Coordinates of C-alpha atoms and ligand atoms in Angstrom, one line a residue:
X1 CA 27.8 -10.6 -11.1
X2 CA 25.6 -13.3 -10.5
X3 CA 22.1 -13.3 -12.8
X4 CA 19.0 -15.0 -12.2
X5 CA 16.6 -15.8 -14.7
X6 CA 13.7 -15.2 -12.0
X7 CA 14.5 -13.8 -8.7
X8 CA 11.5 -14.3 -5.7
X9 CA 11.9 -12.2 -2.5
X10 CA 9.7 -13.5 0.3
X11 CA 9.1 -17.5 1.2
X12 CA 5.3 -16.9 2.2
X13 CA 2.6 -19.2 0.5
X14 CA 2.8 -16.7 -2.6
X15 CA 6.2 -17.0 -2.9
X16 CA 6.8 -20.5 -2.8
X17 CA 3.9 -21.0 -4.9
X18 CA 5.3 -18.9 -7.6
X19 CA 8.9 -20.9 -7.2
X20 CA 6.9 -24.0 -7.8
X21 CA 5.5 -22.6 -11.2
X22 CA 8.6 -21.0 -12.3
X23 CA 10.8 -23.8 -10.9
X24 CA 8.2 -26.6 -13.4
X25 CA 8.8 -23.8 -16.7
X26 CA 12.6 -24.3 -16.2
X27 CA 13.0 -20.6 -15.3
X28 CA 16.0 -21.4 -12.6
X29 CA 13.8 -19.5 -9.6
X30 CA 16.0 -18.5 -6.7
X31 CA 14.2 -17.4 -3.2
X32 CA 15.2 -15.2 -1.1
X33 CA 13.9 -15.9 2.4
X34 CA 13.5 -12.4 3.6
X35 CA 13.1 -11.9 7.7
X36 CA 10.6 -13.9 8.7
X37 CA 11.8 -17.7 6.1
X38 CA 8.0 -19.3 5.6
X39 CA 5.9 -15.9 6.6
X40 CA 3.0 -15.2 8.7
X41 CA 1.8 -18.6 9.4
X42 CA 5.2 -19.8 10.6
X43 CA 3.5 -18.3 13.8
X44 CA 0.1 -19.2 13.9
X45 CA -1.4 -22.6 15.1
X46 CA -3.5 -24.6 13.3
X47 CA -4.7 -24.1 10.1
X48 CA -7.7 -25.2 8.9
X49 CA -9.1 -23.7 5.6
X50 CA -6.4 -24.5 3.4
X51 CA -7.7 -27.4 1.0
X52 CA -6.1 -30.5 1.0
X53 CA -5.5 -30.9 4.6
X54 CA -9.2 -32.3 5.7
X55 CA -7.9 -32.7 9.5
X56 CA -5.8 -29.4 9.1
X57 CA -2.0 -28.8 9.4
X58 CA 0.2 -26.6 11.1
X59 CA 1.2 -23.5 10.1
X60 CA 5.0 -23.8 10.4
X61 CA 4.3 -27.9 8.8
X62 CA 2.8 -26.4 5.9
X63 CA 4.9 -24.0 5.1
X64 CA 8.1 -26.5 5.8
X65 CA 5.9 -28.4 3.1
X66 CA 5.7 -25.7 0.5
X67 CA 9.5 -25.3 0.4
X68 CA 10.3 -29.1 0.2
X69 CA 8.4 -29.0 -2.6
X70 CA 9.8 -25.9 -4.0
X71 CA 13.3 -27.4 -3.8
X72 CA 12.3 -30.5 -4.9
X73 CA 11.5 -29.2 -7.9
X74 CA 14.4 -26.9 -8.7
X75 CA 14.3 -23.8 -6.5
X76 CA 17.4 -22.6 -4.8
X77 CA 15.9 -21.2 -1.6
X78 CA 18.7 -18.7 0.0
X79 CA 18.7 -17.0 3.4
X80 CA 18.9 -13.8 3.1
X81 CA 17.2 -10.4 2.9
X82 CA 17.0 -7.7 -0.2
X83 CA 18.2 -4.7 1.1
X84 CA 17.5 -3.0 -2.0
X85 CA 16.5 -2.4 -5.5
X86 CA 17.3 -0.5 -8.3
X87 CA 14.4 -0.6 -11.1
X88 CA 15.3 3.0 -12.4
X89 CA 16.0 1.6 -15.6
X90 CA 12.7 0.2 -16.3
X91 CA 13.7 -2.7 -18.2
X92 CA 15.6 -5.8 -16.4
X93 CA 17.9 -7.0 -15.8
X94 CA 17.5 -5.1 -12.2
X95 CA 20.3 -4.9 -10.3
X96 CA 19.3 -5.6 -6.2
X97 CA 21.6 -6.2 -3.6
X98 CA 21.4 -8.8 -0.7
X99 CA 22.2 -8.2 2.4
X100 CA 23.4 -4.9 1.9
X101 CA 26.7 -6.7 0.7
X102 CA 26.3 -8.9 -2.4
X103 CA 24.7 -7.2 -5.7
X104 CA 22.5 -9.7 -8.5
X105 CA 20.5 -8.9 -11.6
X106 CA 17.4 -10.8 -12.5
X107 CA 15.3 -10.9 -15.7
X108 CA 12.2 -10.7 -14.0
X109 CA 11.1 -10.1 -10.0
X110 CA 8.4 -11.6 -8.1
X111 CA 7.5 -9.5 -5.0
X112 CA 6.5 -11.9 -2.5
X113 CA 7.2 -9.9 0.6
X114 CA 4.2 -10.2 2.6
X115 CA 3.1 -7.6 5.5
X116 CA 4.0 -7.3 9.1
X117 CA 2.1 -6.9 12.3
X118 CA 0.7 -3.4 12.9
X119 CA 2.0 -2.0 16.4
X120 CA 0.0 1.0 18.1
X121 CA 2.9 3.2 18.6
X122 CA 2.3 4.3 22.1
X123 CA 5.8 4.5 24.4
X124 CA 4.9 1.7 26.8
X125 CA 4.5 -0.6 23.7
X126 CA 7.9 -0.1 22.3
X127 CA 9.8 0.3 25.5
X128 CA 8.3 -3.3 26.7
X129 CA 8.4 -5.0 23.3
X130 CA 9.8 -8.5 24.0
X131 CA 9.1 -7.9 27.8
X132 CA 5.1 -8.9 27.9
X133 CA 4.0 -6.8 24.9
X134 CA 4.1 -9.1 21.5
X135 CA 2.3 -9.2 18.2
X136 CA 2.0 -12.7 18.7
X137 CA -0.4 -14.7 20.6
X138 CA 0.7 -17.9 19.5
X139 CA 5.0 -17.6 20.4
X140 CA 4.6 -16.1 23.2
X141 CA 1.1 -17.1 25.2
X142 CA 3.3 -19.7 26.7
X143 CA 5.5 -17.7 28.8
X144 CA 2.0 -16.1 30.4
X145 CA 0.3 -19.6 31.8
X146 CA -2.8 -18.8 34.1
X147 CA -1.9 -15.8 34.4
X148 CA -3.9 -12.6 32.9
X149 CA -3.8 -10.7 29.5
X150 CA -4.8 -8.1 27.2
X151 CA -5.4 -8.0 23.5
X152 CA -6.1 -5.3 21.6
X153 CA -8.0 -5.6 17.7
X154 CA -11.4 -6.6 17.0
X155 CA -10.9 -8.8 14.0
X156 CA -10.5 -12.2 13.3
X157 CA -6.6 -12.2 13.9
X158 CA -7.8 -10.9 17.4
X159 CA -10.4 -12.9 18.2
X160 CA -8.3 -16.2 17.0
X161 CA -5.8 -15.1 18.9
X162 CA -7.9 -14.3 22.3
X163 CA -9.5 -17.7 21.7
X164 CA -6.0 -19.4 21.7
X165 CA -4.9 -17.4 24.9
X166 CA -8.0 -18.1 26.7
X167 CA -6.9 -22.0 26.9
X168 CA -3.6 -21.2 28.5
X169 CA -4.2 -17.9 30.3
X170 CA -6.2 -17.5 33.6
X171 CA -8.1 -14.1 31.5
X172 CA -8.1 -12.5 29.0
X173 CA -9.3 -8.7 28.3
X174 CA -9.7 -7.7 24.8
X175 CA -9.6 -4.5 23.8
X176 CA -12.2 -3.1 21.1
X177 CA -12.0 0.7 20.1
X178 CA -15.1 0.6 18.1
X179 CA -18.3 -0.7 19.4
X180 CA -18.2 -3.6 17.3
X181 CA -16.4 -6.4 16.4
X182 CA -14.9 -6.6 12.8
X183 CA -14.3 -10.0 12.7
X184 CA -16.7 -12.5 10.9
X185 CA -19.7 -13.7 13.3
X186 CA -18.1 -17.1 14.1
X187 CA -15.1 -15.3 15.2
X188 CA -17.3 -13.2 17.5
X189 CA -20.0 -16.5 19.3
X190 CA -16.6 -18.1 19.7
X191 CA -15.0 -15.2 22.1
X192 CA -18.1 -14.1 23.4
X193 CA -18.9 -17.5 24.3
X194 CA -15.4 -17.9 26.3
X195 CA -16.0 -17.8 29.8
X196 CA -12.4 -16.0 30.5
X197 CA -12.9 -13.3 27.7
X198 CA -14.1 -10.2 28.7
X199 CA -14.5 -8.0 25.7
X200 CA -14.5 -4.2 26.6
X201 CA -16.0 -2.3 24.0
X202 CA -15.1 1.8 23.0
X203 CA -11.6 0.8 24.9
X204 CA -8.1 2.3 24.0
X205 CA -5.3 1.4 25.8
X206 CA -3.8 4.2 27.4
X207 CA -0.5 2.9 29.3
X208 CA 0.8 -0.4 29.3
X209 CA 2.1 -0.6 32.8
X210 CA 5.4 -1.9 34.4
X211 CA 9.0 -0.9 35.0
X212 CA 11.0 -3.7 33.2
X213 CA 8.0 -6.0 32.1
X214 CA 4.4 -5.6 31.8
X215 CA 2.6 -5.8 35.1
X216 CA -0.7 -3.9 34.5
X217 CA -2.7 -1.8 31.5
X218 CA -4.5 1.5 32.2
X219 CA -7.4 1.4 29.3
X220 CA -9.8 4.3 28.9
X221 CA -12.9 3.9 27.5
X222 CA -12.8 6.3 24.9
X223 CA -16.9 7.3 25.1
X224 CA -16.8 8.1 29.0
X225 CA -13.2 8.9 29.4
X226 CA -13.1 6.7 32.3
X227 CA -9.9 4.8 33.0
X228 CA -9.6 2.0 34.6
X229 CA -6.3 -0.4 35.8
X230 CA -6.1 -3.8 35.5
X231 CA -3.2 -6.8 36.7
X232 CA -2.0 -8.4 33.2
X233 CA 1.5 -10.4 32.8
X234 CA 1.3 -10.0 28.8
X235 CA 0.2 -7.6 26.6
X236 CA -1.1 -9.0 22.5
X237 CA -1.1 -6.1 19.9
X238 CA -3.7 -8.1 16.8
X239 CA -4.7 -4.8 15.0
X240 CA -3.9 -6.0 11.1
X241 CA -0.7 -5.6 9.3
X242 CA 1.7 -3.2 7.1
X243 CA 2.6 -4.5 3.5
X244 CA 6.7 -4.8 3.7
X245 CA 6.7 -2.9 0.4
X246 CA 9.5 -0.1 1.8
X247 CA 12.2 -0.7 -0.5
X248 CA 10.3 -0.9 -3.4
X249 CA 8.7 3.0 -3.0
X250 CA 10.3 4.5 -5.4
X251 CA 9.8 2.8 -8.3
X252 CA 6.4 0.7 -7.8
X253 CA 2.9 1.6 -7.6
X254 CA 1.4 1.6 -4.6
X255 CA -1.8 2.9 -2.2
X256 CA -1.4 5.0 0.6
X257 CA -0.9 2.4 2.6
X258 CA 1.8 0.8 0.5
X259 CA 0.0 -2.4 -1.0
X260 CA 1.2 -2.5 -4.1
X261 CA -1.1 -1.8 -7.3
X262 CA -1.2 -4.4 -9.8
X263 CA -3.0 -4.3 -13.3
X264 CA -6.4 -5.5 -13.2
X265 CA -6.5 -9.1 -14.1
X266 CA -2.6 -9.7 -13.3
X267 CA 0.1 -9.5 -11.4
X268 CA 1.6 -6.9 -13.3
X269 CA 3.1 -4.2 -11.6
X270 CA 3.8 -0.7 -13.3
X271 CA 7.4 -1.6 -14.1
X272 CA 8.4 -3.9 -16.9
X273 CA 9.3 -7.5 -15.4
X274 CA 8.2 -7.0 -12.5
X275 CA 5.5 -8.8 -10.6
X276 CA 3.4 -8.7 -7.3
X277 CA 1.8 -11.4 -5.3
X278 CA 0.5 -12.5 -1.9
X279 CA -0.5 -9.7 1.4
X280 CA 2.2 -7.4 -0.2
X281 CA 0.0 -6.5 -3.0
X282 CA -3.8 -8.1 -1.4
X283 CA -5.4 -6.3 1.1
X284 CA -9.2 -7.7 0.5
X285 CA -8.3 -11.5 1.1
X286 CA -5.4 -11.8 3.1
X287 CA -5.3 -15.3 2.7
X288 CA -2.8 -18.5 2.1
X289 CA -4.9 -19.9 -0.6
X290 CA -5.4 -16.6 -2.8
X291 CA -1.9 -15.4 -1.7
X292 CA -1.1 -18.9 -3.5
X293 CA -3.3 -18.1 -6.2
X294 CA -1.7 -14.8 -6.8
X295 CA 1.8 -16.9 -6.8
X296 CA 1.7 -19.1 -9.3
X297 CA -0.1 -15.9 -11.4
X298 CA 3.1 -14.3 -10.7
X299 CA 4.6 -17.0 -12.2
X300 CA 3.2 -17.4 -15.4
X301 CA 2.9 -13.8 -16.0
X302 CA 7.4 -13.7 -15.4
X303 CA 7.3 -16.7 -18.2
X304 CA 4.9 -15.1 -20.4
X305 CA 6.8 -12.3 -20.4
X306 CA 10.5 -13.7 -20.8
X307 CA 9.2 -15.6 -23.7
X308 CA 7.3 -12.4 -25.5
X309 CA 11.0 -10.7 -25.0
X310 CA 12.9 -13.8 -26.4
X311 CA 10.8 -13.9 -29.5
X312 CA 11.1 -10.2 -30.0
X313 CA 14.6 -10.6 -30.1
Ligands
NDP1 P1 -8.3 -6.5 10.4 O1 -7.8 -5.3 9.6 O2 -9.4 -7.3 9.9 O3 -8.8 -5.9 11.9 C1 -8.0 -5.1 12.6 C2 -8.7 -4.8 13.9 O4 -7.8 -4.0 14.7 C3 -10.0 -4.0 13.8 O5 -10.9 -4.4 14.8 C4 -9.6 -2.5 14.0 O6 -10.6 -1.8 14.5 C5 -8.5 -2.7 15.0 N1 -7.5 -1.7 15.0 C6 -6.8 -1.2 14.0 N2 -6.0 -0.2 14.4 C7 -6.2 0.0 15.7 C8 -5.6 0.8 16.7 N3 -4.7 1.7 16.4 N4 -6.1 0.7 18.0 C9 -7.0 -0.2 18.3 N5 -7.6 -1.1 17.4 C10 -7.2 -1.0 16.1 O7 -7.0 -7.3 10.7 P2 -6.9 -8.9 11.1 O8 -5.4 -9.1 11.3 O9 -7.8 -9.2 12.2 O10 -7.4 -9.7 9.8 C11 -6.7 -9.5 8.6 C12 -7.4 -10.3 7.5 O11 -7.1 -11.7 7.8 C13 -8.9 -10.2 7.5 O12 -9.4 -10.3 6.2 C14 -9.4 -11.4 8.3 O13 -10.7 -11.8 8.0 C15 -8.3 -12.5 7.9 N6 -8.2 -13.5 8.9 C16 -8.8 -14.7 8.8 C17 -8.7 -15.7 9.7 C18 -9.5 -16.9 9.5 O14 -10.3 -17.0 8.6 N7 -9.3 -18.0 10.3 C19 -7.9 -15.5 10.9 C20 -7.2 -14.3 11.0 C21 -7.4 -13.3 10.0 P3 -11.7 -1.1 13.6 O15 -12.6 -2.2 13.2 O16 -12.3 -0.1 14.5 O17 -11.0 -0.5 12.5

C-alpha cells in the first residue's frame, strides 16, 4: 500500500496553499483534486480582493496559478476523489481509499474539502436541474442571453451574481425571503442601482415552471400570500453553501451544520494528525485569502506535529 507522508484532499485556495507549505518542508504532499479540481472560484468571474493582483485575475487563472506553483515546488496533484476514511484508530497512519477502488495511508491529513452550493429542495428545482435551474450564475448565464431570470439569495454571492446576469440577461428578478438584504451595502447600491433588477422582497419561490426546461416561476410573497407568475428562461439558486465534510462524520468534530471544529488558535481537529482548513472548517470568512491563511496553518501544524512524533521516537 502506497503511504504518504502528508495527504491533502481538496485543490481549493486552502489546499494548494497548504501543498505549497508542506511541499517547501520536504513533507512529499500529494493532492487529491476532489470533484470540483481548483474549487469554488473555478466558477466565478473576476476576482478582485485577493492581494497581489492590483488589476484583478480570474478565478479559474488564479487557481491554475496556485497549482503550477504547487507542482512546481514538489506536489503531486492527483485527480481523484476520497471516497472514504478510516480514522477509528486515532493515530495515523489512516488508511482512506480513493475512488472507492485504491486504499493509501498517510501520516497526517489536511481537510481541504471546501463547501458546495445550497439547493432549496423544492421538486421543480431538482427535476429541472441542468435544464434552466443552476447554482451558477457565471457557467451558465450564457445560455440565457436577453432573455429573463430569477435568482434567489440575498447575499453577496446573490447579488454578485444578479449583477453579472443583469449584463447578459434582458431581466432579472431576485428573490429575497426576508425583507432585507444580507449582503454588505455595496453589494446592495450595486443591484438596486441596476436598471434590469427588480428585487422582490418577503418572496419564496413556490414552483419553478416548465415541462422539460424552465419557462416561468410562480413566487409567493410570503407576508400576503399572493402569488404571482412570471416568464423566466433560467432559474439561479445563490442561497450559501454546505461544508463537504460527509465522509469525515464519524470521526471529526463538527457543528450542526457540519463545519468542522478546530481547536482555538489551530487547525487542529479532534483527531491526532489530522487537520482542517478553508470553507470546510470557516464559516465566518468564507474567503480565498483566509481560506489560504488557514492552508498554510494546516501545514505547519502537519510538520509540527510529524516532527514532535519523530523526536518522541
Ligand atoms: P450567505 O449565507 O451570506 O447568504 C445566503 C442568502 O440566501 C441569505 O440572503 C439567505 O437569506 C438566503 N437563503 C438561505 N436559505 C434560503 C432559502 N431556503 N430560501 C431563500 N433564501 C435563502 O451566502 P453567500 O453565498 O451569499 O455568501 C457567503 C459568504 O461569502 C459571505 O460571507 C459573503 O460575504 C461572502 N462573499 C463575498 C463576496 C465578495 O466579497 N465579493 C462575494 C460572494 C460572497 P436570510 O438572510 O434570510 O437568511
Amino acid at each position: 500500500m502506497e503511504h504518504i507522508e502528508c495527504l491533502i484532499i481538496g485543490s481549493g485556495p486552502a489546499g494548494y496553499t497548504a501543498a505549497i507549505y508542506a511541499a517547501r518542508a520536504d513533507m512529499k504532499p500529494v493532492v487529491y483534486e476532489g470533484m470540483q479540481p481548483g474549487g469554488q472560484l473555478t466558477i466565478t468571474t473576476d476576482v478582485e480582493n485577493y492581494p497581489g493582483y492590483p488589476n484583478g485575475i480570474m478565478g479559474p487563472e488564479m487557481m491554475e496559478l496556485f497549482k503550477t506553483q504547487a507542482v512546481r515546488l514538489g506536489t503531486d496533484v492527483r485527480f481523484g476523489l476520497i471516497t472514504s476514511v478510516d480514522f477509528s484508530s486515532g493515530k495515523p497512519p489512516y488508511i482512506v481509499s480513493v475512488d472507492d477502488n485504491i486504499q493509501i495511508s498517510a501520516a497526517t491529513v489536511i481537510i481541504s474539502t471546501g463547501a458546495s452550493a445550497r439547493w432549496l429542495g423544492i421538486p421543480s428545482e431538482t427535476r429541472l436541474n441542468g435544464s434552466g435551474v443552476s447554482a451558477c450564475a457565471v457557467c451558465d448565464g450564457f445560455f440565457f442571453r436577453q432573455q429573463p431570470v430569477a435568482i434567489v439569495g440575498g447575499g453577496d454571492t446573490a447579488c454578485e451574481e444578479a449583477s453579472y446576469l443583469a449584463k447578459i440577461c434582458s431581466k432579472v428578478y431576485m428573490l429575497v425571503r426576508g425583507d432585507n438584504f444580507r449582503a454588505s451595502k455595496a453589494m446592495q447600491h450595486r443591484v438596486l442601482n441596476t436598471p434590469n433588477i427588480e428585487v422582490l422582497f418577503n418572496t419564496d419561490t413556490d414552483e419553478i415552471l416548465g415541462d422539460k426546461a424552465v419557462t416561468g416561476l410562480r413566487v409567493k410573497n410570503n407576508k400576503t400570500g399572493e402569488t404571482r407568475e412570471v416568464e423566466i428562461g433560467g432559474f439561479f439558486v445563490a442561497i450559501g453553501h454546505t461544508p463537504n465534510t460527509t465522509i469525515f462524520k464519524p470521526w471529526i468534530e463538527m457543528d450542526a451544520t457540519g463545519y468542522i471544529i478546530t481547536k482555538p488558535d489551530s487547525t487542529h481537529t479532534n483527531v491526532e494528525g489530522v487537520f482542517a482548513c478553508g470553507d470546510a472548517q470557516d464559516k465566518t470568512y468564507r474567503q480565498a485569502v483566509t481560506a489560504a491563511g488557514t492552508g498554510c496553518m494546516a501545514a505547519l501544524d502537519a510538520e509540527r506535529y510529524l516532527s514532535s512524533v519523530m523526536h518522541s521516537k
